[in-house]
Amino acid sequence: MSKENNIIRSSDIFLLKCQTGIRGMDDITDGGIPGGRPTLVCGSAGCGKTLLAIEFLVHGAIKYDEPGVFMSFEESSEELAQNVASLGFDLNELVSAHKLILDHVSIEPGEIEETGEYDLEGLFIRLNHSIDSIGAKRVVLDTIESLFGGLANESILRAELRRLFRWLKAKGVTAIITGERGEGTLTRHGLEEYVSDCVILLDNRVEGQITTRRLRIIKYRGSKHGTNEYPFLIDEMGISVLPITSLGLRHVVSSERISSGISRLDTMMGGEGYYRGSSILVSGTAGTGKTSIAASFADAACNRGERCLYFAFEESPSQIIRNMLSIGIDLEPWIKQELLDIYAVRPTIYGLETHLVKMYKLVREFKPKVVIIDPVTNLIAIGSDTEVKSMLSRLIDFLKSNQITAFFTNLSHTGAALEQTEFGISSLMDTWLLLRDIEIGSERNRGLYILKSRGMAHSNQIREFLLTDDGIDLVDVYLGPAGVLTGTARIAQEIQEKAAQNLHKREIEQKKREIYRRRAAIKARIAALNSEFEESQEDFDKLTQQEEAQERTLAEEQAKIAHLRAADKPNENQ
Amino acid sequence: MNEPEITDDKEEFDRSLQQGGTQTYVLRLYITGITPRSTIAIQNVKKICEENLKGRYELEVIDIYQQPMLAKDEQIIAAPTLIKRLPLPLKRLIGDMTDKERIFVGLDLWPK
C-alpha cells in the first residue's frame, strides 16, 4: 500500500487515511476516508454523490498528487466535464495532464444478449488498464449499480461485485463507490454488503419548503468519526461540510479590549469596551437602535483597520448604508476598502444549516475580526428553537475559536419579557446590552443598559440612548421620585430643576438680607442701651456727689450748732 | 434489412433465411485469455457461424488481456463478449455462447 506523505498515518490506530480535500469532510472523518479501501457513498438522486466523488479525484490530482480514475456508469465523460466546469474544475485539463482518466461505461440493455456463463473481466481489465496507465491512487465507480439494470443475471453480478471490491483492496487504491438509496436499504442492490469499511450517507431533506443537504458517516471501521448528521453545501466552490466545532470549550480567550464605537458605552464597560473574541448580544424591541449600535461597532472595527463581516437578514446593504449615513456613520468607504462586507440574504432562502455552512465559508474567505449578525432572530423563521440554538452555539464556538468578535442583534417582541431571548441564547453571550423603550409623557425614548458583561466591571446605570446626526450618544437619565425620565420629560425636568434652583437662591438671598437687617437693628438697640447705661451712670454719680455734699453740709451744720450750744466737746482726746 | 414475416410455415422460414442470408456478418469475439470459458465460447461461436453463416462472416477473436485499450473503446464489460458489428443493429452477446436460442436472437438468425 502506498505510504506517501499525503496518506496520513493516524498516531493511535494503524489505519491509513486518504484525505479527500473536501472542506470539512476530513475533519469529521478524522483525517479522511480509509486509504487503500473502498468507501460507499450512498444517497437518493440529486444529493451530490457524483460531485463528492469528482471532488475527491480532483483534489487528489491537484492537491495530493494522486491521480485518479473516474468510471462512470451513468454520465458520459463530456457530460461530466460540463457539469463540474461550473464549479471551476477543468476535467479535460486534468485528463490531458494524465492526472485523471474518465471512463464512461455505457450499458445498453437492448444491445445485450446473455448467452451463458460470463464474468465482468472486461470491466476489471478496463479499470486495471486505466489505473496502471497513470499510476492512479484513487478510483471512483459511479454508480456501479447501473450494471443491475443492464445485466440480468444477478447471481453472476453479485459474485463479480464481491470480487471487484476485493480486487480494489488488493490493488491498494482508495475507492469511492456511489450507490442510489433504496427502499429501506442504503443502496438499491445492497452494495453495503460488499463495501463495509466506510459508508457515508448523503441526504437532501425538505423541511418547511427549505432543503438542507446532510451528510452522515454510518460506519467507519477502525476509526473514530463524527456520528452526527452534518449539513453540507454545494456552491460555486464545490462541497463544504460543516465540521464539528462544538466538541469542546477550549478556545483561548483574549484580554484585549476593543471599542464599541460609542465612547460612552466603552465608559460603561470599564472604559475599554468589549473583549476581543467575545460574543455580544443587543436585544430590544423594534426601532430601539440595534442596527445603529451594530453599525457603530462595524465602523469602529474598520477604523482600527480590521475587517468586518456583516450578515444582514433584514435590510439590503444599500439600505443599511443609507440609514446609517443619517446618523453620521458612513460605511461606504469601508466597503470600497474591502474592510467591510455586507452579506444580505433572506433567511428563508436556505435551511438553517445551510446558512451556517455559508457563514463559515464566508468567514473563512473574508477572514474578518468582527462578525455582525443582524438580526439573529430572523433565523427562527426557518428552524425550531433547539435547531436555532444549536446552530448559534456552533457558530459562536467557531467564531470564538477564531478569535472573532461576534455581535448579534436580537429583536424582542413587545409584550414579551425583555430580559429573555427567543431561544435562550443569552447564556451563550458574554456581553448583553439591552435597549428598551421608555414611554413617558406621550413619547418614546430609548434607554440602554448592560445586563451582563462577563469578566469586567460594568456600569449598572440606565443611559438614555440618543441617535444624533453625529452618531450615537448616551446621556444620563433623570432619576427622580417619578422614576426614570427621558427625552422631553428629562429636559423639562431639567428646566424645572433649574427654575427651582433659581428660586431657592433668591430665597436664601432674601433671608440673608433679612438677617442683616435684624442684625443692624440689634446693633442699633445695643447702641441705645449703651447710651442709656451711660446716662444712668451719670445719674448715679450725680446722686452720689449730691449725697456727699449733703452729708458734708449736715456735719458742718451740726458742728456749728454744737459750737453754738457750747456743748461739751466730745472728748475727742480721750 | 428485410423484415421477415412471422409465420410457422417451414418453407416460408427457409425462404426468409435465404433472403436474409445475403448479408455479411462482421463479428468480434472478445475473450480474456485462455480460460475454459473462453475456449467454450470460441468453439460455440465458430460452430454456429459455420452452420448458419458459412462463407459470409468475418470473425475476429481478440484477447483483451493483450489489448486492454480495446476494452474501453469497445465498451466491453463482460467476458466473453461477441459483438455483431454488421449487420446493424449492433448487438453484444455475452456469455460462453451455450444458449443457442439467445445467440440466434442476438445474431438475428431466428425470425422473431
XYZ file of C-alpha atoms in Angstrom:
686
model
C 0.000 0.000 0.000
C 1.185 3.457 -0.723
C 2.773 5.330 2.133
C 3.210 8.685 0.554
C 3.073 11.696 2.752
C -0.401 12.550 1.628
C -1.834 9.391 3.035
C -1.597 10.186 6.669
C -0.889 7.661 9.341
C -3.008 8.041 12.398
C -0.940 8.014 15.552
C -3.102 5.818 17.706
C -4.568 3.447 15.174
C -2.821 1.863 12.299
C -5.237 2.833 9.646
C -4.167 4.632 6.566
C -6.317 7.573 5.743
C -6.741 9.293 2.488
C -7.555 12.979 2.592
C -10.475 13.846 0.395
C -9.578 17.512 0.278
C -13.247 18.378 0.608
C -13.705 21.168 3.107
C -14.857 19.806 6.442
C -15.019 16.223 5.258
C -11.590 15.339 6.562
C -12.439 16.846 9.941
C -15.452 14.665 10.522
C -13.686 11.553 9.288
C -10.693 12.323 11.473
C -8.287 12.564 8.590
C -10.043 11.234 5.539
C -11.613 8.099 4.167
C -9.874 4.735 4.588
C -6.786 4.686 2.426
C -6.473 1.814 0.004
C -10.020 0.679 0.656
C -13.384 1.258 -0.899
C -15.856 3.668 0.639
C -19.527 3.592 -0.182
C -21.265 6.906 -0.702
C -24.987 6.463 -0.920
C -27.942 8.764 -1.154
C -31.016 9.495 -3.158
C -30.995 11.159 -6.535
C -29.562 14.637 -6.699
C -27.912 14.705 -3.316
C -24.403 15.245 -4.581
C -22.839 11.786 -4.728
C -21.201 12.265 -8.090
C -19.957 15.692 -7.157
C -18.423 14.420 -3.950
C -16.705 11.679 -5.890
C -15.407 14.072 -8.543
C -14.107 16.462 -5.923
C -12.315 13.592 -4.254
C -10.493 12.884 -7.507
C -9.847 16.493 -8.454
C -8.371 17.356 -5.060
C -6.367 14.155 -5.190
C -4.934 15.084 -8.547
C -4.242 18.722 -7.719
C -3.502 18.874 -4.011
C -2.130 15.473 -3.142
C -0.527 14.385 -6.397
C -2.662 11.265 -6.522
C -4.020 10.590 -9.993
C -7.481 9.145 -10.234
C -9.795 7.128 -12.403
C -13.429 8.005 -12.743
C -15.514 5.177 -14.056
C -18.927 6.480 -14.837
C -21.846 4.185 -15.472
C -24.309 6.990 -15.979
C -22.929 10.152 -17.460
C -20.585 10.371 -20.391
C -17.187 11.958 -19.963
C -18.309 15.064 -21.826
C -21.384 15.467 -19.660
C -19.325 15.064 -16.526
C -16.774 17.633 -17.610
C -19.535 20.067 -18.440
C -21.371 19.503 -15.190
C -18.415 20.203 -12.978
C -16.992 23.035 -15.065
C -19.394 25.364 -13.253
C -17.573 24.508 -10.025
C -14.264 25.544 -11.513
C -12.994 22.042 -12.147
C -11.434 21.540 -15.528
C -11.545 17.806 -16.002
C -10.255 17.896 -19.552
C -7.122 19.657 -18.439
C -6.527 17.022 -15.780
C -7.127 14.325 -18.332
C -4.566 15.749 -20.719
C -2.115 16.140 -17.834
C -2.524 12.404 -17.189
C -3.852 13.051 -13.739
C -7.310 11.804 -14.421
C -8.969 9.226 -16.603
C -12.642 9.398 -17.342
C -14.131 6.139 -18.491
C -17.739 6.050 -19.406
C -19.132 2.544 -19.213
C -22.219 2.556 -21.326
C -24.640 -0.244 -20.965
C -27.470 -0.571 -23.441
C -29.759 -3.308 -22.219
C -31.231 -3.541 -25.722
C -27.894 -4.459 -27.238
C -27.135 -7.205 -24.826
C -27.998 -10.850 -25.101
C -26.877 -13.160 -22.366
C -25.866 -16.437 -23.846
C -24.483 -18.328 -20.922
C -21.927 -18.056 -18.170
C -19.836 -14.901 -18.109
C -17.835 -12.690 -15.796
C -17.038 -8.994 -15.637
C -13.430 -9.434 -16.504
C -13.844 -6.819 -19.215
C -14.574 -4.224 -16.561
C -11.642 -5.358 -14.470
C -9.316 -5.073 -17.421
C -10.540 -1.617 -18.258
C -10.141 -0.431 -14.723
C -6.802 -2.085 -14.309
C -5.533 -0.579 -17.510
C -6.693 2.885 -16.535
C -5.180 2.626 -13.067
C -1.860 1.390 -14.329
C -1.566 3.832 -17.197
C -1.466 6.895 -14.923
C -0.491 5.265 -11.644
C -3.853 6.088 -10.130
C -4.270 6.023 -6.383
C -7.912 6.967 -6.366
C -10.830 5.340 -8.103
C -14.467 6.263 -8.346
C -17.196 3.960 -9.552
C -20.322 5.971 -10.213
C -22.847 4.251 -9.988
C -21.884 0.663 -10.355
C -25.412 -0.413 -9.579
C -26.350 0.545 -13.108
C -24.963 -2.865 -14.016
C -28.058 -4.367 -12.439
C -30.138 -2.566 -14.983
C -28.113 -3.856 -17.926
C -27.354 -7.376 -16.936
C -29.991 -9.840 -15.930
C -28.019 -12.478 -14.148
C -27.949 -11.143 -10.645
C -26.059 -14.004 -9.089
C -23.157 -13.516 -11.500
C -23.254 -9.782 -10.854
C -23.152 -10.184 -7.104
C -20.283 -12.577 -7.226
C -18.420 -10.285 -9.565
C -19.029 -7.187 -7.444
C -17.705 -9.000 -4.410
C -14.672 -9.931 -6.446
C -14.314 -6.338 -7.689
C -14.182 -4.839 -4.235
C -11.682 -7.416 -3.085
C -9.649 -6.676 -6.160
C -9.741 -2.933 -5.498
C -8.480 -3.526 -1.989
C -5.713 -5.742 -3.255
C -4.835 -3.100 -5.787
C -4.404 -0.670 -2.913
C -6.430 2.135 -4.428
C -8.706 4.318 -2.387
C -12.097 3.987 -3.977
C -15.405 5.730 -3.715
C -18.357 3.710 -4.859
C -21.616 5.521 -5.156
C -25.000 3.948 -4.802
C -28.551 5.112 -5.136
C -30.539 4.851 -1.978
C -33.142 2.091 -1.925
C -36.338 1.427 -0.050
C -35.348 0.568 3.473
C -31.805 -0.182 2.418
C -28.851 2.058 1.909
C -28.487 1.101 -1.718
C -30.947 -0.436 -4.101
C -28.979 -3.582 -4.624
C -27.368 -3.882 -1.240
C -23.876 -2.731 -2.130
C -23.286 -2.082 1.540
C -22.868 -5.832 1.881
C -19.658 -5.672 -0.091
C -18.252 -2.317 0.899
C -18.035 -2.469 4.619
C -15.133 -0.313 5.636
C -16.743 3.046 5.376
C -20.257 4.041 4.475
C -21.260 7.674 4.022
C -24.876 8.650 3.581
C -25.895 11.829 1.821
C -29.322 13.218 2.290
C -31.333 16.066 0.878
C -34.246 16.803 3.129
C -37.050 19.262 2.721
C -38.473 20.822 5.827
C -40.920 23.640 5.524
C -40.074 24.121 1.856
C -36.408 24.529 2.611
C -33.934 21.880 1.635
C -30.896 21.066 3.618
C -28.210 18.704 2.480
C -26.843 16.500 5.157
C -24.055 14.019 5.402
C -23.628 11.231 7.895
C -20.959 8.661 8.362
C -22.859 5.484 9.037
C -19.887 3.328 9.530
C -16.153 3.657 9.594
C -14.291 0.578 10.605
C -11.258 1.081 12.744
C -11.552 4.800 13.132
C -13.312 7.291 15.263
C -15.573 9.615 13.364
C -18.280 12.151 13.940
C -21.603 10.395 14.258
C -23.911 13.322 13.750
C -25.583 14.479 10.626
C -23.510 17.247 9.198
C -25.038 19.763 6.900
C -23.184 20.420 3.722
C -23.381 22.881 0.949
C -22.847 22.711 -2.763
C -21.934 26.050 -4.191
C -19.695 27.507 -6.849
C -16.691 26.194 -4.960
C -17.903 22.640 -4.615
C -18.871 20.830 -1.459
C -18.271 22.107 2.036
C -19.211 20.057 5.007
C -19.776 21.703 8.310
C -17.286 20.192 10.697
C -17.733 19.552 14.333
C -16.854 22.554 16.356
C -18.890 22.251 19.494
C -16.811 19.419 20.846
C -15.077 21.411 23.499
C -14.945 24.758 25.176
C -11.249 25.072 24.829
C -10.805 28.235 22.870
C -8.174 30.653 24.069
C -9.518 33.941 25.247
C -8.054 37.329 24.746
C -7.889 40.047 27.335
C -7.579 42.652 24.633
C -10.382 45.166 24.683
C -11.903 46.775 21.654
C -14.012 49.839 21.416
C -17.700 49.544 20.763
C -17.570 52.693 18.664
C -19.597 54.572 21.255
C -17.288 56.192 23.766
C -19.875 56.451 26.470
C -20.656 52.755 26.106
C -16.978 51.966 26.465
C -17.015 54.006 29.646
C -19.876 51.926 30.908
C -17.772 48.828 30.382
C -14.824 49.848 32.493
C -13.753 52.438 29.961
C -12.397 49.993 27.425
C -15.195 48.341 25.529
C -15.803 44.714 24.660
C -13.320 41.868 24.907
C -11.869 40.731 21.638
C -13.311 37.389 20.636
C -16.307 37.684 22.900
C -19.909 37.397 21.869
C -22.154 40.382 22.262
C -25.893 40.435 22.134
C -28.008 43.515 21.772
C -31.649 42.925 22.305
C -34.503 45.280 22.110
C -37.896 45.787 20.587
C -38.363 47.139 17.116
C -36.845 50.510 16.444
C -34.703 50.742 19.522
C -31.492 51.223 17.573
C -29.960 47.773 17.472
C -28.681 48.130 13.952
C -27.210 51.521 14.801
C -25.185 50.035 17.624
C -24.085 47.253 15.312
C -23.084 49.740 12.631
C -21.144 51.799 15.168
C -19.247 48.715 16.131
C -18.565 47.872 12.492
C -17.405 51.420 11.879
C -15.073 51.278 14.874
C -13.628 47.961 13.701
C -12.944 49.319 10.223
C -11.407 52.420 11.768
C -8.947 50.175 13.531
C -8.166 48.629 10.161
C -9.913 45.366 10.992
C -12.176 43.517 8.660
C -15.799 43.227 9.473
C -18.345 40.867 8.005
C -21.932 41.985 8.339
C -24.711 39.447 7.841
C -27.914 41.317 7.229
C -31.084 39.290 7.348
C -33.473 42.172 7.141
C -32.095 45.014 5.097
C -30.182 45.258 1.879
C -26.617 46.614 2.006
C -27.577 49.877 0.345
C -30.422 50.356 2.770
C -28.137 49.866 5.727
C -25.599 52.281 4.287
C -28.239 54.927 3.637
C -29.813 54.579 7.056
C -26.518 54.685 8.875
C -25.461 57.757 6.958
C -28.376 59.554 8.584
C -26.772 59.119 11.974
C -23.351 60.117 10.713
C -21.899 56.656 10.150
C -20.504 56.340 6.658
C -19.914 52.708 5.865
C -19.406 53.021 2.157
C -15.663 53.853 2.216
C -15.042 50.742 4.271
C -16.780 48.617 1.683
C -14.654 50.184 -1.023
C -11.533 49.492 1.002
C -12.738 45.922 1.401
C -12.699 46.222 5.147
C -16.410 45.736 5.365
C -18.573 43.248 3.587
C -22.304 43.265 3.975
C -23.797 39.943 3.097
C -27.520 40.346 2.848
C -29.757 37.387 2.302
C -33.309 36.423 3.113
C -33.305 33.908 5.931
C -35.805 31.731 4.167
C -33.597 31.215 1.154
C -31.807 28.308 2.777
C -32.187 25.999 5.690
C -30.568 26.872 8.944
C -27.688 24.522 8.469
C -27.026 25.785 5.006
C -26.882 29.289 6.423
C -24.357 28.111 8.919
C -22.208 26.451 6.297
C -22.450 29.539 4.148
C -21.436 31.734 7.067
C -18.483 29.508 7.870
C -17.409 29.680 4.310
C -17.675 33.444 4.096
C -15.865 33.880 7.384
C -13.073 31.611 6.209
C -12.757 33.514 2.969
C -13.100 37.063 4.251
C -11.156 36.479 7.475
C -12.913 39.156 9.491
C -12.094 40.218 13.031
C -15.652 41.202 13.695
C -18.807 39.426 12.590
C -22.219 41.024 12.915
C -25.448 39.125 12.582
C -28.429 41.386 12.308
C -30.847 40.175 13.456
C -30.282 36.709 14.718
C -33.988 36.410 15.430
C -34.891 36.205 11.774
C -33.371 32.785 11.636
C -36.129 31.464 13.834
C -38.435 31.566 10.865
C -36.602 28.644 9.386
C -35.901 26.393 12.300
C -37.129 25.180 15.609
C -35.828 26.623 18.853
C -33.439 23.795 19.502
C -32.114 23.916 15.977
C -31.529 27.630 16.175
C -29.813 27.326 19.498
C -27.591 24.520 18.357
C -26.744 26.379 15.200
C -25.887 29.531 17.096
C -23.809 27.743 19.650
C -21.826 26.157 16.856
C -21.444 29.478 15.145
C -20.308 31.202 18.313
C -17.872 28.412 19.054
C -16.482 28.659 15.596
C -16.091 32.429 15.823
C -14.610 32.265 19.303
C -12.094 29.657 18.347
C -11.004 32.010 15.593
C -10.826 34.982 17.956
C -13.541 36.750 16.057
C -15.755 39.113 17.983
C -19.359 38.236 17.307
C -22.093 40.787 17.527
C -25.706 39.697 17.418
C -28.833 41.711 17.474
C -31.970 40.200 18.829
C -35.428 41.516 18.219
C -37.585 41.045 21.275
C -41.270 41.155 20.825
C -43.205 43.814 22.518
C -45.030 42.373 25.414
C -42.600 39.571 25.985
C -40.224 39.822 28.863
C -37.316 41.921 27.714
C -34.713 40.073 29.649
C -35.474 36.915 27.818
C -34.182 35.952 24.437
C -36.165 33.942 21.995
C -34.224 30.748 22.252
C -32.351 31.190 25.469
C -29.256 32.207 23.580
C -28.308 34.721 26.228
C -26.317 32.089 28.068
C -24.064 31.853 25.047
C -23.322 35.539 25.176
C -20.563 37.266 27.082
C -21.976 40.732 26.935
C -25.632 41.549 26.760
C -26.850 45.047 26.112
C -30.487 45.750 26.491
C -32.245 48.511 24.649
C -35.636 49.433 25.890
C -38.352 51.836 25.132
C -39.150 54.187 27.895
C -42.559 55.647 27.406
C -43.238 58.746 29.425
C -45.310 61.790 28.701
C -46.642 60.554 25.388
C -43.236 59.969 23.916
C -40.945 57.069 23.396
C -37.314 57.209 24.179
C -34.554 54.705 24.138
C -32.763 53.506 27.178
C -29.698 51.333 27.231
C -28.154 49.301 29.939
C -25.714 46.491 30.311
C -27.491 43.440 31.541
C -24.355 41.441 31.831
C -20.781 41.588 30.752
C -18.605 38.717 31.718
C -15.219 39.448 33.169
C -15.420 43.190 33.501
C -16.679 45.799 35.870
C -19.581 47.447 34.171
C -21.993 50.187 34.949
C -25.375 49.310 36.351
C -26.914 52.546 35.170
C -29.546 53.072 32.557
C -28.426 55.570 29.994
C -30.581 57.362 27.570
C -29.641 56.401 24.102
C -29.736 59.202 21.560
C -29.387 58.912 17.819
C -27.906 62.171 16.663
C -26.552 63.399 13.357
C -23.087 62.612 14.646
C -23.759 59.108 15.752
C -24.896 57.548 18.925
C -24.741 59.365 22.207
C -25.525 58.140 25.650
C -26.664 60.571 28.278
C -27.597 60.230 31.923
C -31.225 59.796 32.531
C -33.070 61.792 35.149
C -33.766 59.746 38.181
C -36.377 61.220 40.423
C -39.258 60.245 42.608
C -41.339 59.740 39.483
C -38.871 57.195 38.146
C -36.683 57.424 35.097
C -37.229 60.392 32.888
C -36.009 60.621 29.367
C -36.372 62.759 26.309
C -38.509 65.842 26.612
C -39.535 64.832 30.073
C -35.891 64.791 31.051
C -35.317 68.198 29.517
C -38.481 69.578 31.131
C -37.388 68.167 34.397
C -34.011 69.741 33.958
C -35.580 73.136 33.276
C -37.851 72.714 36.235
C -34.921 71.866 38.373
C -33.030 74.900 37.205
C -36.013 77.137 37.996
C -36.340 75.622 41.405
C -32.710 76.225 41.986
C -33.011 79.868 40.992
C -35.937 80.310 43.278
C -34.081 78.762 46.100
C -31.151 81.054 45.506
C -33.345 84.060 45.633
C -34.997 82.892 48.821
C -31.681 82.439 50.511
C -30.525 85.861 49.490
C -33.669 87.338 50.834
C -33.234 85.568 54.117
C -29.675 86.704 54.280
C -30.764 90.284 53.795
C -33.350 89.927 56.499
C -30.765 88.692 58.903
C -28.550 91.609 58.006
C -31.358 93.887 58.718
C -32.107 92.257 62.018
C -28.506 92.366 62.995
C -28.373 96.040 62.136
C -31.455 96.642 64.286
C -29.970 94.772 67.204
C -26.786 96.765 66.833
C -28.773 99.971 66.989
C -30.568 98.783 70.075
C -27.265 97.865 71.684
C -26.048 101.394 70.977
C -29.194 102.852 72.534
C -28.876 100.712 75.606
C -25.261 101.636 75.902
C -26.125 105.300 75.912
C -28.877 104.608 78.477
C -26.385 102.767 80.559
C -24.022 105.654 80.410
C -26.798 108.048 81.283
C -27.773 106.099 84.344
C -24.120 106.017 85.414
C -24.016 109.732 85.174
C -27.173 109.985 87.248
C -25.693 107.692 89.799
C -22.543 109.754 90.026
C -24.537 112.920 90.372
C -26.612 111.416 93.168
C -23.532 110.226 94.978
C -21.988 113.669 94.769
C -25.168 115.334 95.960
C -25.392 112.970 98.876
C -21.802 113.536 99.827
C -22.296 117.270 99.643
C -25.447 116.985 101.722
C -23.703 114.883 104.329
C -20.846 117.316 104.457
C -23.211 120.209 104.883
C -25.106 118.317 107.586
C -21.953 117.635 109.542
C -20.918 121.206 109.227
C -24.313 122.340 110.456
C -24.181 120.008 113.439
C -20.739 121.174 114.363
C -21.931 124.686 114.045
C -24.880 124.027 116.303
C -22.768 122.246 118.866
C -20.381 125.096 118.899
C -23.174 127.408 119.332
C -24.581 125.381 122.190
C -21.125 125.117 123.601
C -21.843 121.733 124.369
C -19.368 119.590 125.802
C -16.844 118.936 123.452
C -16.833 115.383 122.782
C -13.794 114.067 124.405
C -12.107 113.860 121.418
C -8.780 113.465 123.009
C -9.907 110.678 125.414
C -32.611 -5.367 -43.751
C -35.776 -7.118 -44.712
C -38.324 -7.639 -42.046
C -39.104 -11.349 -42.019
C -42.766 -12.205 -41.760
C -43.901 -14.091 -38.775
C -45.034 -17.495 -39.839
C -44.738 -21.061 -38.703
C -44.593 -22.360 -42.192
C -41.337 -24.227 -42.686
C -40.942 -23.211 -46.309
C -41.597 -19.590 -45.548
C -38.978 -19.786 -42.826
C -36.377 -21.320 -45.131
C -37.088 -18.701 -47.731
C -36.651 -15.883 -45.292
C -33.405 -17.473 -44.217
C -32.308 -17.425 -47.814
C -33.336 -13.800 -48.216
C -31.528 -12.660 -45.071
C -28.670 -14.833 -45.921
C -27.128 -12.407 -48.332
C -25.668 -10.146 -45.709
C -22.115 -10.418 -44.470
C -21.652 -10.685 -40.770
C -18.799 -8.833 -39.053
C -18.230 -10.391 -35.671
C -15.684 -9.800 -32.951
C -15.253 -12.111 -30.044
C -13.509 -10.638 -27.049
C -12.074 -13.125 -24.647
C -9.908 -12.929 -21.570
C -7.019 -15.303 -22.035
C -7.248 -18.988 -22.489
C -9.746 -19.897 -19.855
C -12.125 -22.824 -20.179
C -14.946 -20.313 -20.673
C -13.061 -18.564 -23.482
C -12.368 -21.857 -25.165
C -16.006 -22.926 -24.976
C -17.117 -19.575 -26.347
C -14.729 -19.706 -29.287
C -15.846 -23.238 -30.153
C -19.531 -22.374 -29.899
C -19.284 -19.209 -31.984
C -17.260 -20.910 -34.668
C -19.738 -23.777 -34.834
C -22.773 -21.508 -35.159
C -21.081 -19.385 -37.822
C -20.032 -22.398 -39.825
C -23.516 -23.872 -39.615
C -25.511 -20.724 -40.353
C -23.313 -18.125 -41.954
C -20.901 -20.199 -43.920
C -18.929 -18.060 -46.342
C -20.412 -14.748 -45.325
C -18.937 -13.919 -41.960
C -15.790 -12.369 -40.573
C -14.887 -13.461 -37.090
C -12.040 -11.929 -35.162
C -11.093 -13.273 -31.765
C -9.400 -10.710 -29.554
C -7.772 -11.315 -26.219
C -8.356 -8.133 -24.253
C -5.580 -9.001 -21.868
C -3.330 -8.337 -24.817
C -5.156 -5.224 -25.941
C -6.710 -3.654 -22.854
C -7.300 -0.350 -24.644
C -9.905 -2.084 -26.782
C -11.950 -2.917 -23.715
C -12.599 0.771 -23.195
C -13.039 1.608 -26.862
C -15.420 -1.244 -27.479
C -17.304 -0.789 -24.195
C -16.541 -4.282 -23.029
C -17.779 -5.116 -19.567
C -18.355 -8.821 -19.533
C -16.253 -11.583 -20.912
C -16.643 -13.319 -23.237
C -18.418 -10.770 -25.393
C -19.339 -11.290 -29.011
C -20.055 -8.053 -30.828
C -22.077 -8.178 -34.016
C -20.945 -5.039 -35.772
C -22.720 -5.816 -39.004
C -25.432 -6.172 -39.992
C -26.914 -3.431 -37.874
C -28.165 -3.060 -35.221
C -25.119 -3.601 -33.096
C -25.514 -6.446 -30.647
C -23.451 -7.643 -27.748
C -23.700 -11.265 -26.882
C -22.217 -12.035 -23.544
C -21.506 -15.419 -22.021
C -19.944 -18.651 -23.115
C -22.369 -18.941 -26.081
C -24.087 -22.083 -24.871
C -27.630 -20.717 -25.082
C -28.247 -21.283 -28.772
C -31.661 -19.671 -28.742
C -30.304 -16.419 -27.334
C -27.476 -16.433 -29.854
C -29.935 -16.821 -32.703
C -31.935 -13.874 -31.360
C -28.789 -11.858 -30.849
C -27.433 -12.545 -34.313
C -30.860 -12.175 -35.834
C -30.710 -15.620 -37.368
C -34.005 -16.629 -35.964
C -37.190 -14.980 -37.044
C -38.592 -13.038 -34.158
